[in-house]
Tab-separated table of C-alpha atoms in Angstrom:
chain	number	residue	atom	x	y	z
A	1278	MET	CA	121.907	113.090	113.004
A	1279	GLY	CA	119.098	112.675	115.135
A	1280	GLU	CA	116.327	109.949	114.504
A	1281	LEU	CA	118.725	108.193	111.773
A	1282	GLY	CA	121.754	108.112	113.718
A	1283	GLY	CA	123.828	105.073	114.247
A	1284	VAL	CA	123.920	101.486	112.379
A	1285	TRP	CA	120.373	100.262	112.154
A	1286	ASP	CA	119.845	96.445	111.888
A	1287	VAL	CA	117.389	96.731	108.906
A	1288	VAL	CA	116.323	99.683	106.847
A	1289	VAL	CA	112.822	99.269	104.718
A	1290	VAL	CA	112.782	101.963	101.740
A	1291	GLY	CA	109.105	102.412	100.937
A	1292	ALA	CA	105.775	102.289	103.243
A	1293	GLY	CA	103.310	100.720	101.298
A	1294	PRO	CA	102.120	96.827	101.674
A	1295	ALA	CA	105.674	95.575	100.525
A	1296	GLY	CA	107.603	98.062	103.184
A	1297	ALA	CA	105.218	98.143	105.985
A	1298	SER	CA	105.348	94.253	106.033
A	1299	ALA	CA	108.764	93.908	105.638
A	1300	ALA	CA	109.546	96.022	108.409
A	1301	TYR	CA	106.749	94.280	110.554
A	1302	GLU	CA	108.057	91.214	109.825
A	1303	ALA	CA	111.873	92.269	110.726
A	1304	ALA	CA	111.017	93.811	113.819
A	1305	SER	CA	109.007	91.282	115.212
A	1306	SER	CA	112.132	88.785	114.624
A	1307	ILE	CA	114.214	87.971	117.661
A	1308	ASP	CA	118.045	86.663	117.479
A	1309	ALA	CA	119.957	84.123	119.059
A	1310	ASP	CA	120.547	86.370	121.677
A	1311	GLY	CA	117.032	86.993	122.283
A	1312	ARG	CA	117.245	90.283	120.613
A	1313	SER	CA	115.078	91.851	118.172
A	1314	PRO	CA	116.209	94.158	115.279
A	1315	ARG	CA	116.767	98.066	115.220
A	1316	VAL	CA	114.093	98.607	112.133
A	1317	LEU	CA	114.007	101.889	110.330
A	1318	LEU	CA	110.927	102.548	107.861
A	1319	LEU	CA	111.650	104.987	105.288
A	1320	ASP	CA	109.144	106.685	102.991
A	1321	LYS	CA	109.141	109.992	100.961
A	1322	ALA	CA	105.221	110.759	101.835
A	1323	ALA	CA	103.356	110.714	105.307
A	1324	PRO	CA	100.497	108.456	105.519
A	1325	PRO	CA	97.734	108.664	104.564
A	1326	ARG	CA	98.230	109.042	100.652
A	1327	TYR	CA	96.308	108.280	97.791
A	1328	LYS	CA	97.588	105.373	95.661
A	1329	THR	CA	96.544	104.525	92.377
A	1330	CYS	CA	95.133	101.035	92.849
A	1331	GLY	CA	91.447	99.531	92.697
A	1332	GLY	CA	92.069	97.825	96.413
A	1333	GLY	CA	90.706	94.419	95.992
A	1334	ILE	CA	91.692	92.213	99.015
A	1335	ILE	CA	92.007	88.793	98.000
A	1336	GLY	CA	92.576	85.584	100.287
A	1337	PRO	CA	96.384	85.355	99.829
A	1338	SER	CA	96.605	88.940	100.561
A	1339	ARG	CA	94.152	88.386	104.084
A	1340	ASP	CA	96.502	85.418	104.629
A	1341	ALA	CA	99.400	87.302	104.594
A	1342	LEU	CA	98.392	90.715	107.079
A	1343	PRO	CA	99.992	90.553	110.529
A	1344	PRO	CA	97.706	88.645	113.073
A	1345	GLY	CA	94.801	90.628	114.842
A	1346	PHE	CA	94.861	93.233	111.694
A	1347	VAL	CA	91.241	94.574	111.175
A	1348	LEU	CA	90.496	95.188	107.448
A	1349	PRO	CA	89.005	98.887	106.482
A	1350	LEU	CA	86.660	96.998	104.305
A	1351	LYS	CA	84.351	99.434	102.336
A	1352	ASP	CA	82.973	96.720	100.530
A	1353	ARG	CA	82.589	92.680	100.765
A	1354	VAL	CA	82.179	91.230	97.203
A	1355	HIS	CA	79.985	88.307	96.800
A	1356	ALA	CA	79.239	88.903	92.872
A	1357	ILE	CA	81.075	89.570	89.532
A	1358	THR	CA	79.539	91.066	86.731
A	1359	PHE	CA	81.915	89.816	83.542
A	1360	ALA	CA	81.410	91.798	79.915
A	1361	LEU	CA	83.012	91.707	76.351
A	1362	ASP	CA	84.112	95.051	75.550
A	1363	GLY	CA	80.434	95.912	77.113
A	1364	ARG	CA	78.578	92.934	75.339
A	1365	PHE	CA	77.586	89.846	76.588
A	1366	GLN	CA	77.270	90.410	80.107
A	1367	ARG	CA	76.638	87.759	82.980
A	1368	THR	CA	76.693	87.778	86.734
A	1369	ARG	CA	78.248	85.503	88.601
A	1370	ARG	CA	77.418	85.170	92.466
A	1371	SER	CA	78.813	83.422	95.306
A	1372	LYS	CA	77.626	82.931	98.710
A	1373	LYS	CA	81.058	83.336	100.436
A	1374	MET	CA	82.648	86.218	99.507
A	1375	LEU	CA	85.087	86.547	97.206
A	1376	PHE	CA	87.630	89.452	98.162
A	1377	GLY	CA	86.803	92.654	99.925
A	1378	LEU	CA	87.774	96.127	98.735
A	1379	VAL	CA	89.874	98.722	100.854
A	1380	ASN	CA	90.851	102.372	99.711
A	1381	ARG	CA	95.013	102.483	100.059
A	1382	ASP	CA	95.410	105.233	102.232
A	1383	GLU	CA	93.661	103.655	105.273
A	1384	PHE	CA	94.908	99.956	104.166
A	1385	ASP	CA	98.534	101.362	104.161
A	1386	GLN	CA	98.745	103.392	106.884
A	1387	ARG	CA	97.106	100.710	109.361
A	1388	LEU	CA	100.249	98.477	108.033
A	1389	VAL	CA	102.570	101.063	108.855
A	1390	GLN	CA	101.038	101.370	112.510
A	1391	CYS	CA	101.229	97.468	112.945
A	1392	ALA	CA	104.914	97.883	111.923
A	1393	GLU	CA	105.478	100.747	114.584
A	1394	LYS	CA	103.807	98.682	117.114
A	1395	ALA	CA	106.212	95.775	116.500
A	1396	GLY	CA	108.956	97.850	116.666
A	1397	ALA	CA	110.019	99.816	113.775
A	1398	VAL	CA	110.885	103.181	113.259
A	1399	PRO	CA	108.680	105.182	110.671
A	1400	VAL	CA	110.517	108.296	109.050
A	1401	THR	CA	108.546	110.138	106.651
A	1402	GLY	CA	109.409	113.104	104.175
A	1403	VAL	CA	112.807	111.302	102.869
A	1404	THR	CA	114.090	110.489	99.425
A	1405	VAL	CA	116.686	107.584	99.020
A	1406	THR	CA	118.970	108.842	96.427
A	1407	GLY	CA	122.059	106.844	96.486
A	1408	VAL	CA	122.868	103.470	97.814
A	1409	GLU	CA	126.859	102.066	98.044
A	1410	GLN	CA	127.516	98.679	99.598
A	1411	ASN	CA	130.894	98.260	101.138
A	1412	GLY	CA	131.399	94.387	102.353
A	1413	ASP	CA	131.200	94.119	106.083
A	1414	GLU	CA	130.389	97.651	106.863
A	1415	GLY	CA	126.980	97.306	105.294
A	1416	VAL	CA	125.177	99.789	102.917
A	1417	LEU	CA	125.286	103.618	103.316
A	1418	LEU	CA	122.135	105.087	101.977
A	1419	THR	CA	122.347	108.611	100.780
A	1420	LEU	CA	119.355	110.728	101.435
A	1421	GLN	CA	118.244	114.355	99.024
A	1422	ASP	CA	118.966	116.641	101.549
A	1423	GLY	CA	122.459	114.839	101.866
A	1424	ARG	CA	122.023	113.060	104.866
A	1425	THR	CA	123.112	109.498	105.199
A	1426	VAL	CA	121.579	105.923	106.864
A	1427	ARG	CA	123.675	103.172	107.535
A	1428	ALA	CA	122.375	99.717	107.550
A	1429	LEU	CA	123.340	95.875	107.983
A	1430	ALA	CA	120.435	95.147	105.769
A	1431	VAL	CA	118.170	96.968	103.511
A	1432	VAL	CA	114.554	95.909	101.641
A	1433	GLY	CA	113.887	98.135	98.821
A	1434	ALA	CA	109.972	98.839	98.384
A	1435	ASP	CA	109.939	101.875	96.887
A	1436	GLY	CA	108.206	100.919	93.424
A	1437	SER	CA	109.330	100.018	90.474
A	1438	ALA	CA	111.099	103.375	89.222
A	1439	GLY	CA	112.654	103.536	92.496
A	1440	ARG	CA	116.010	104.123	93.427
A	1441	ILE	CA	116.758	100.224	95.194
A	1442	GLY	CA	115.312	98.438	92.149
A	1443	ALA	CA	117.760	100.021	90.099
A	1444	HIS	CA	120.730	99.374	92.182
A	1445	VAL	CA	120.011	95.501	92.259
A	1446	GLY	CA	119.639	95.711	88.688
A	1447	VAL	CA	115.654	94.372	88.538
A	1448	ALA	CA	114.702	94.662	84.836
A	1449	PHE	CA	111.139	94.610	83.429
A	1450	ASP	CA	109.568	92.769	80.657
A	1451	GLN	CA	105.656	93.852	80.562
A	1452	VAL	CA	104.964	97.548	81.565
A	1453	ASP	CA	101.103	98.357	81.551
A	1454	LEU	CA	99.520	102.019	82.215
A	1455	GLY	CA	96.440	101.877	84.649
A	1456	LEU	CA	94.178	104.944	84.596
A	1457	GLU	CA	91.406	105.468	87.222
A	1458	ALA	CA	88.749	107.872	88.372
A	1459	GLU	CA	87.304	107.632	92.083
A	1460	ILE	CA	83.816	108.822	91.224
A	1461	PRO	CA	81.176	109.927	94.396
A	1462	VAL	CA	77.562	108.606	93.078
A	1463	PRO	CA	74.362	109.250	94.414
A	1464	ALA	CA	72.758	106.556	97.078
A	1465	GLU	CA	70.655	104.961	94.907
A	1466	VAL	CA	73.660	104.070	92.129
A	1467	ALA	CA	75.909	103.276	95.110
A	1468	ALA	CA	73.386	100.599	96.213
A	1469	ALA	CA	72.954	99.057	92.482
A	1470	TRP	CA	76.734	98.581	92.736
A	1471	ARG	CA	77.005	97.089	96.539
A	1472	GLY	CA	78.835	93.865	96.873
A	1473	ARG	CA	79.282	93.302	93.297
A	1474	VAL	CA	82.436	94.354	90.839
A	1475	LEU	CA	82.641	94.690	86.938
A	1476	LEU	CA	85.080	93.071	84.995
A	1477	ASP	CA	85.066	93.797	81.775
A	1478	TRP	CA	87.418	92.479	79.167
A	1479	GLY	CA	88.956	93.259	75.790
A	1480	GLY	CA	89.003	96.841	75.068
A	1481	ALA	CA	90.281	98.310	72.278
A	1482	VAL	CA	93.793	97.435	73.249
A	1483	PRO	CA	94.764	93.670	73.268
A	1484	GLY	CA	95.376	92.636	76.570
A	1485	SER	CA	93.389	95.247	78.541
A	1486	TYR	CA	90.264	95.555	80.551
A	1487	GLY	CA	88.210	97.626	82.735
A	1488	TRP	CA	86.675	97.307	86.285
A	1489	VAL	CA	84.350	98.805	88.656
A	1490	PHE	CA	84.935	98.352	92.474
A	1491	PRO	CA	82.275	99.707	94.755
A	1492	LYS	CA	83.496	101.713	97.756
A	1493	GLY	CA	80.696	102.736	99.872
A	1494	ASP	CA	79.350	106.159	98.186
A	1495	SER	CA	82.105	105.960	95.611
A	1496	LEU	CA	83.295	103.810	92.815
A	1497	THR	CA	86.789	103.115	91.373
A	1498	VAL	CA	86.577	102.865	87.921
A	1499	GLY	CA	89.591	101.804	85.712
A	1500	VAL	CA	91.600	100.433	82.914
A	1501	ILE	CA	94.470	99.115	82.114
A	1502	ALA	CA	96.532	98.421	78.879
A	1503	ALA	CA	100.076	98.027	77.140
A	1504	ARG	CA	102.157	100.932	77.854
A	1505	GLY	CA	103.208	103.089	74.494
A	1506	ARG	CA	99.362	103.439	73.852
A	1507	GLY	CA	98.338	106.468	76.209
A	1508	ALA	CA	95.578	108.032	73.861
A	1509	GLU	CA	93.918	104.920	73.362
A	1510	THR	CA	93.723	103.927	77.131
A	1511	ARG	CA	92.592	107.666	78.085
A	1512	ALA	CA	89.792	107.267	75.436
A	1513	TYR	CA	88.935	103.625	76.499
A	1514	LEU	CA	88.781	104.897	79.759
A	1515	LYS	CA	86.492	107.899	79.038
A	1516	ASP	CA	84.406	105.850	76.554
A	1517	PHE	CA	83.877	103.056	79.838
A	1518	ILE	CA	82.898	105.753	82.497
A	1519	ALA	CA	80.124	106.838	79.614
A	1520	ARG	CA	78.924	103.480	78.464
A	1521	LEU	CA	78.603	102.858	82.597
A	1522	GLY	CA	76.345	105.996	82.438
A	1523	LEU	CA	78.500	107.672	84.886
A	1524	SER	CA	79.479	110.498	82.775
A	1525	GLY	CA	77.052	112.922	84.619
A	1526	PHE	CA	79.289	112.707	88.209
A	1527	THR	CA	82.771	114.530	88.581
A	1528	PRO	CA	85.599	112.566	89.876
A	1529	SER	CA	87.187	113.078	93.325
A	1530	ILE	CA	90.315	111.733	92.150
A	1531	GLU	CA	91.733	110.916	88.279
A	1532	SER	CA	95.058	108.934	88.640
A	1533	GLY	CA	97.387	106.851	86.617
A	1534	HIS	CA	100.609	104.715	86.866
A	1535	LEU	CA	102.449	101.977	85.473
A	1536	THR	CA	102.922	98.504	86.673
A	1537	ARG	CA	105.751	96.497	85.600
A	1538	CYS	CA	106.404	92.751	85.766
A	1539	ARG	CA	109.715	91.724	86.401
A	1540	SER	CA	111.904	89.695	83.878
A	1541	GLU	CA	111.993	86.053	85.113
A	1542	ASP	CA	115.643	85.873	85.428
A	1543	SER	CA	115.938	89.462	87.180
A	1544	PRO	CA	117.659	89.835	90.484
A	1545	LEU	CA	115.806	89.745	93.211
A	1546	ALA	CA	119.075	90.716	95.929
A	1547	LYS	CA	122.383	92.155	95.228
A	1548	GLY	CA	124.811	91.924	98.367
A	1549	ARG	CA	122.662	92.481	101.955
A	1550	VAL	CA	119.915	94.646	99.601
A	1551	LEU	CA	116.698	92.864	99.015
A	1552	VAL	CA	114.040	94.007	96.807
A	1553	ALA	CA	110.342	93.025	97.282
A	1554	GLY	CA	106.785	94.273	95.745
A	1555	ASP	CA	106.575	96.348	92.870
A	1556	ALA	CA	110.272	97.195	93.438
A	1557	ALA	CA	111.063	93.747	92.610
A	1558	GLY	CA	108.610	93.645	89.416
A	1559	LEU	CA	106.400	91.006	91.500
A	1560	LEU	CA	102.951	90.769	90.695
A	1561	GLU	CA	100.471	89.006	88.517
A	1562	PRO	CA	101.092	89.428	84.945
A	1563	TRP	CA	97.119	88.877	83.961
A	1564	THR	CA	95.071	90.800	86.405
A	1565	ARG	CA	97.856	92.838	87.282
A	1566	GLU	CA	96.883	92.047	90.986
A	1567	GLY	CA	100.028	93.232	93.320
A	1568	ILE	CA	98.528	93.628	96.766
A	1569	SER	CA	98.970	89.851	97.587
A	1570	TYR	CA	102.693	89.694	96.054
A	1571	ALA	CA	103.746	92.736	97.946
A	1572	LEU	CA	102.413	91.520	101.230
A	1573	ARG	CA	104.081	88.048	100.301
A	1574	SER	CA	107.031	89.022	99.267
A	1575	GLY	CA	107.428	91.717	101.925
A	1576	ARG	CA	107.078	89.135	104.459
A	1577	LEU	CA	109.679	86.966	103.605
A	1578	ALA	CA	111.726	90.452	102.790
A	1579	GLY	CA	111.402	91.272	106.667
A	1580	GLN	CA	112.147	87.543	107.235
A	1581	TRP	CA	115.538	87.048	105.566
A	1582	ALA	CA	116.787	91.128	106.184
A	1583	ALA	CA	116.869	90.059	109.472
A	1584	ARG	CA	119.132	87.184	109.088
A	1585	LEU	CA	121.100	89.168	106.580
A	1586	ALA	CA	121.672	91.837	109.278
A	1587	ALA	CA	122.950	88.979	111.721
A	1588	ALA	CA	124.970	87.331	108.941
A	1589	ALA	CA	128.590	86.386	110.105
A	1590	ASP	CA	130.732	86.629	107.059
A	1591	PRO	CA	130.425	87.465	103.428
A	1592	VAL	CA	129.637	83.903	102.635
A	1593	ASP	CA	126.891	83.808	105.167
A	1594	VAL	CA	125.513	87.270	103.436
A	1595	ARG	CA	125.433	85.345	100.075
A	1596	ARG	CA	123.468	82.294	101.742
A	1597	GLN	CA	120.827	84.228	102.965
A	1598	ALA	CA	120.252	86.536	100.163
A	1599	LEU	CA	120.130	83.381	97.450
A	1600	ASN	CA	117.622	81.585	100.079
A	1601	TYR	CA	115.364	84.862	100.035
A	1602	ALA	CA	115.617	84.630	96.235
A	1603	PHE	CA	114.946	81.135	96.147
A	1604	ALA	CA	111.716	81.607	98.016
A	1605	ILE	CA	110.677	83.851	96.276
A	1606	LYS	CA	110.960	82.318	92.910
A	1607	ALA	CA	109.434	78.767	94.436
A	1608	ASP	CA	106.238	80.721	95.427
A	1609	LEU	CA	105.592	84.008	93.551
A	1610	GLY	CA	107.907	83.064	90.841
A	1611	GLU	CA	105.910	80.377	89.867
A	1612	GLU	CA	102.526	81.923	89.979
A	1613	MET	CA	103.905	84.474	87.778
A	1614	ARG	CA	104.733	82.013	85.061
A	1615	ILE	CA	101.162	80.833	84.618
A	1616	GLY	CA	99.925	83.987	84.767
A	1617	ARG	CA	102.258	85.111	81.786
A	1618	LYS	CA	100.698	81.939	79.966
A	1619	LEU	CA	97.073	83.561	80.836
A	1620	MET	CA	98.221	86.948	79.526
A	1621	THR	CA	99.421	85.622	76.428
A	1622	ALA	CA	96.521	83.543	75.670
A	1623	PHE	CA	94.294	86.262	76.995
A	1624	GLU	CA	95.691	88.911	74.569
A	1625	SER	CA	95.145	86.439	71.611
A	1626	ARG	CA	91.605	85.393	72.679
A	1627	PRO	CA	89.713	87.395	75.039
A	1628	ARG	CA	86.619	86.125	73.562
A	1629	ALA	CA	87.976	82.273	74.966
A	1630	PHE	CA	88.239	83.495	78.438
A	1631	HIS	CA	85.287	85.865	78.814
A	1632	PHE	CA	82.903	82.625	77.612
A	1633	ALA	CA	84.751	80.234	79.894
A	1634	ALA	CA	84.173	82.439	82.702
A	1635	LEU	CA	80.539	82.546	81.871
A	1636	GLY	CA	79.603	79.203	80.410
A	1637	LEU	CA	82.221	76.840	82.236
A	1638	ARG	CA	81.260	76.289	85.727
A	1639	PRO	CA	85.075	74.964	86.264
A	1640	ALA	CA	86.215	78.312	85.044
A	1641	TRP	CA	84.402	79.998	87.439
A	1642	ARG	CA	84.865	77.863	90.146
A	1643	ALA	CA	88.456	78.315	89.762
A	1644	PHE	CA	88.589	81.765	89.713
A	1645	ALA	CA	86.457	81.816	93.019
A	1646	ARG	CA	88.585	79.680	94.624
A	1647	VAL	CA	91.805	81.510	93.900
A	1648	THR	CA	90.275	85.035	94.844
A	1649	GLN	CA	89.028	83.754	98.040
A	1650	GLY	CA	92.460	82.383	98.576
A	1651	HIS	CA	91.787	78.190	98.344
A	1652	THR	CA	94.606	78.191	95.887
A	1653	THR	CA	96.854	79.957	93.168
A	1654	PHE	CA	96.819	79.889	89.275
A	1655	ALA	CA	100.104	77.697	90.122
A	1656	GLY	CA	98.251	75.421	92.572
A	1657	LEU	CA	95.368	74.986	89.789
A	1658	ALA	CA	97.836	73.964	86.928
A	1659	ARG	CA	99.938	71.253	89.462
A	1660	SER	CA	96.273	69.898	90.259
A	1661	HIS	CA	94.870	66.680	88.466
A	1662	GLY	CA	91.357	67.791	88.564
A	1663	LEU	CA	89.107	69.967	86.761
A	1664	GLY	CA	91.350	73.457	87.604
A	1665	ARG	CA	94.270	72.010	85.587
A	1666	SER	CA	92.059	71.196	82.798
A	1667	THR	CA	90.439	74.773	82.939
A	1668	ILE	CA	93.996	76.328	82.909
A	1669	ASP	CA	95.219	73.797	80.291
A	1670	LEU	CA	92.094	74.676	78.099
A	1671	LEU	CA	92.699	78.437	78.420
A	1672	THR	CA	96.137	78.914	77.828
A	1673	ARG	CA	96.960	76.122	75.140
A	1674	GLY	CA	97.531	77.848	71.932
């Protein structure tokens, strides 16, 4: 059995932001006897590996990072150009940084290194194909090569199409297709984009938008739209790149992936198994931003997985699992509820969103405060000032 032998306190499946954060938190915890759990972090691919992702690190993401974590920033965003399907462009600027941009391969690898430094054991090249639970005996994971791993608690962070989410019973009510191209550009083109991103609302498909994120000598250009309209979405990206004047440059990477938002009543735990990040369907429904949700849910999952591993009896196991679900729903779940309202309104009235961002200073100020981490969409909705008025204006029918 070698490095996978014995009974692990916590096994985390998936070494993206959610999984690495969960492994870090679990390994950093200390039980009543002053002992840290044995934590195993599994992933099918060895880092660094490319991920289809804009790589925007907003304030909530930054605040959820391990202490002392140094972000491998490729750019610092101080300006956003908003457009409505290529028209009515206007750039809004902020003296303070709005958010940072990273390449996911570097970012994810540093998170795994933090987890390893905290005591977690990373093992790559393994795929989980089966999950069995047997009460007090814990969880038995079967790997693709036939080996098995035993754990007292498991965190599933293996993506929205992963095996652990299916075991827990996670269901999704919003699925979108994101397409992206990494485009190396000459120095003069890179300089024109430095410190500024583009958000282009309302393409051919309702609820869609495109973006340009600068990353040093390359641009990350992408679009996202509802699944089921693949040909239209591919045409959308091609036309978007052409409109930007970037068709003459050859992409170094072209990729796509599906983002999946959880159904509100979908489970977050089953017995000794918790899910976090994409595996739980946790992301912002309107912007489809997922890194902050992965980091925050991963940290919570790691904390509660350590408690699950130390649970004295089945009643305590159930209590800890319910507490984890409550913690997620009270925070990220509330944010997703507001995000769903924003998405519903955006699908039917993209022009209202665009002109609010351009013409209403409170709307821009609210957007900036969310990206900088001073508040969330849910926080704005709970406030009694202009932030709440802006949310009400945008989401009313």
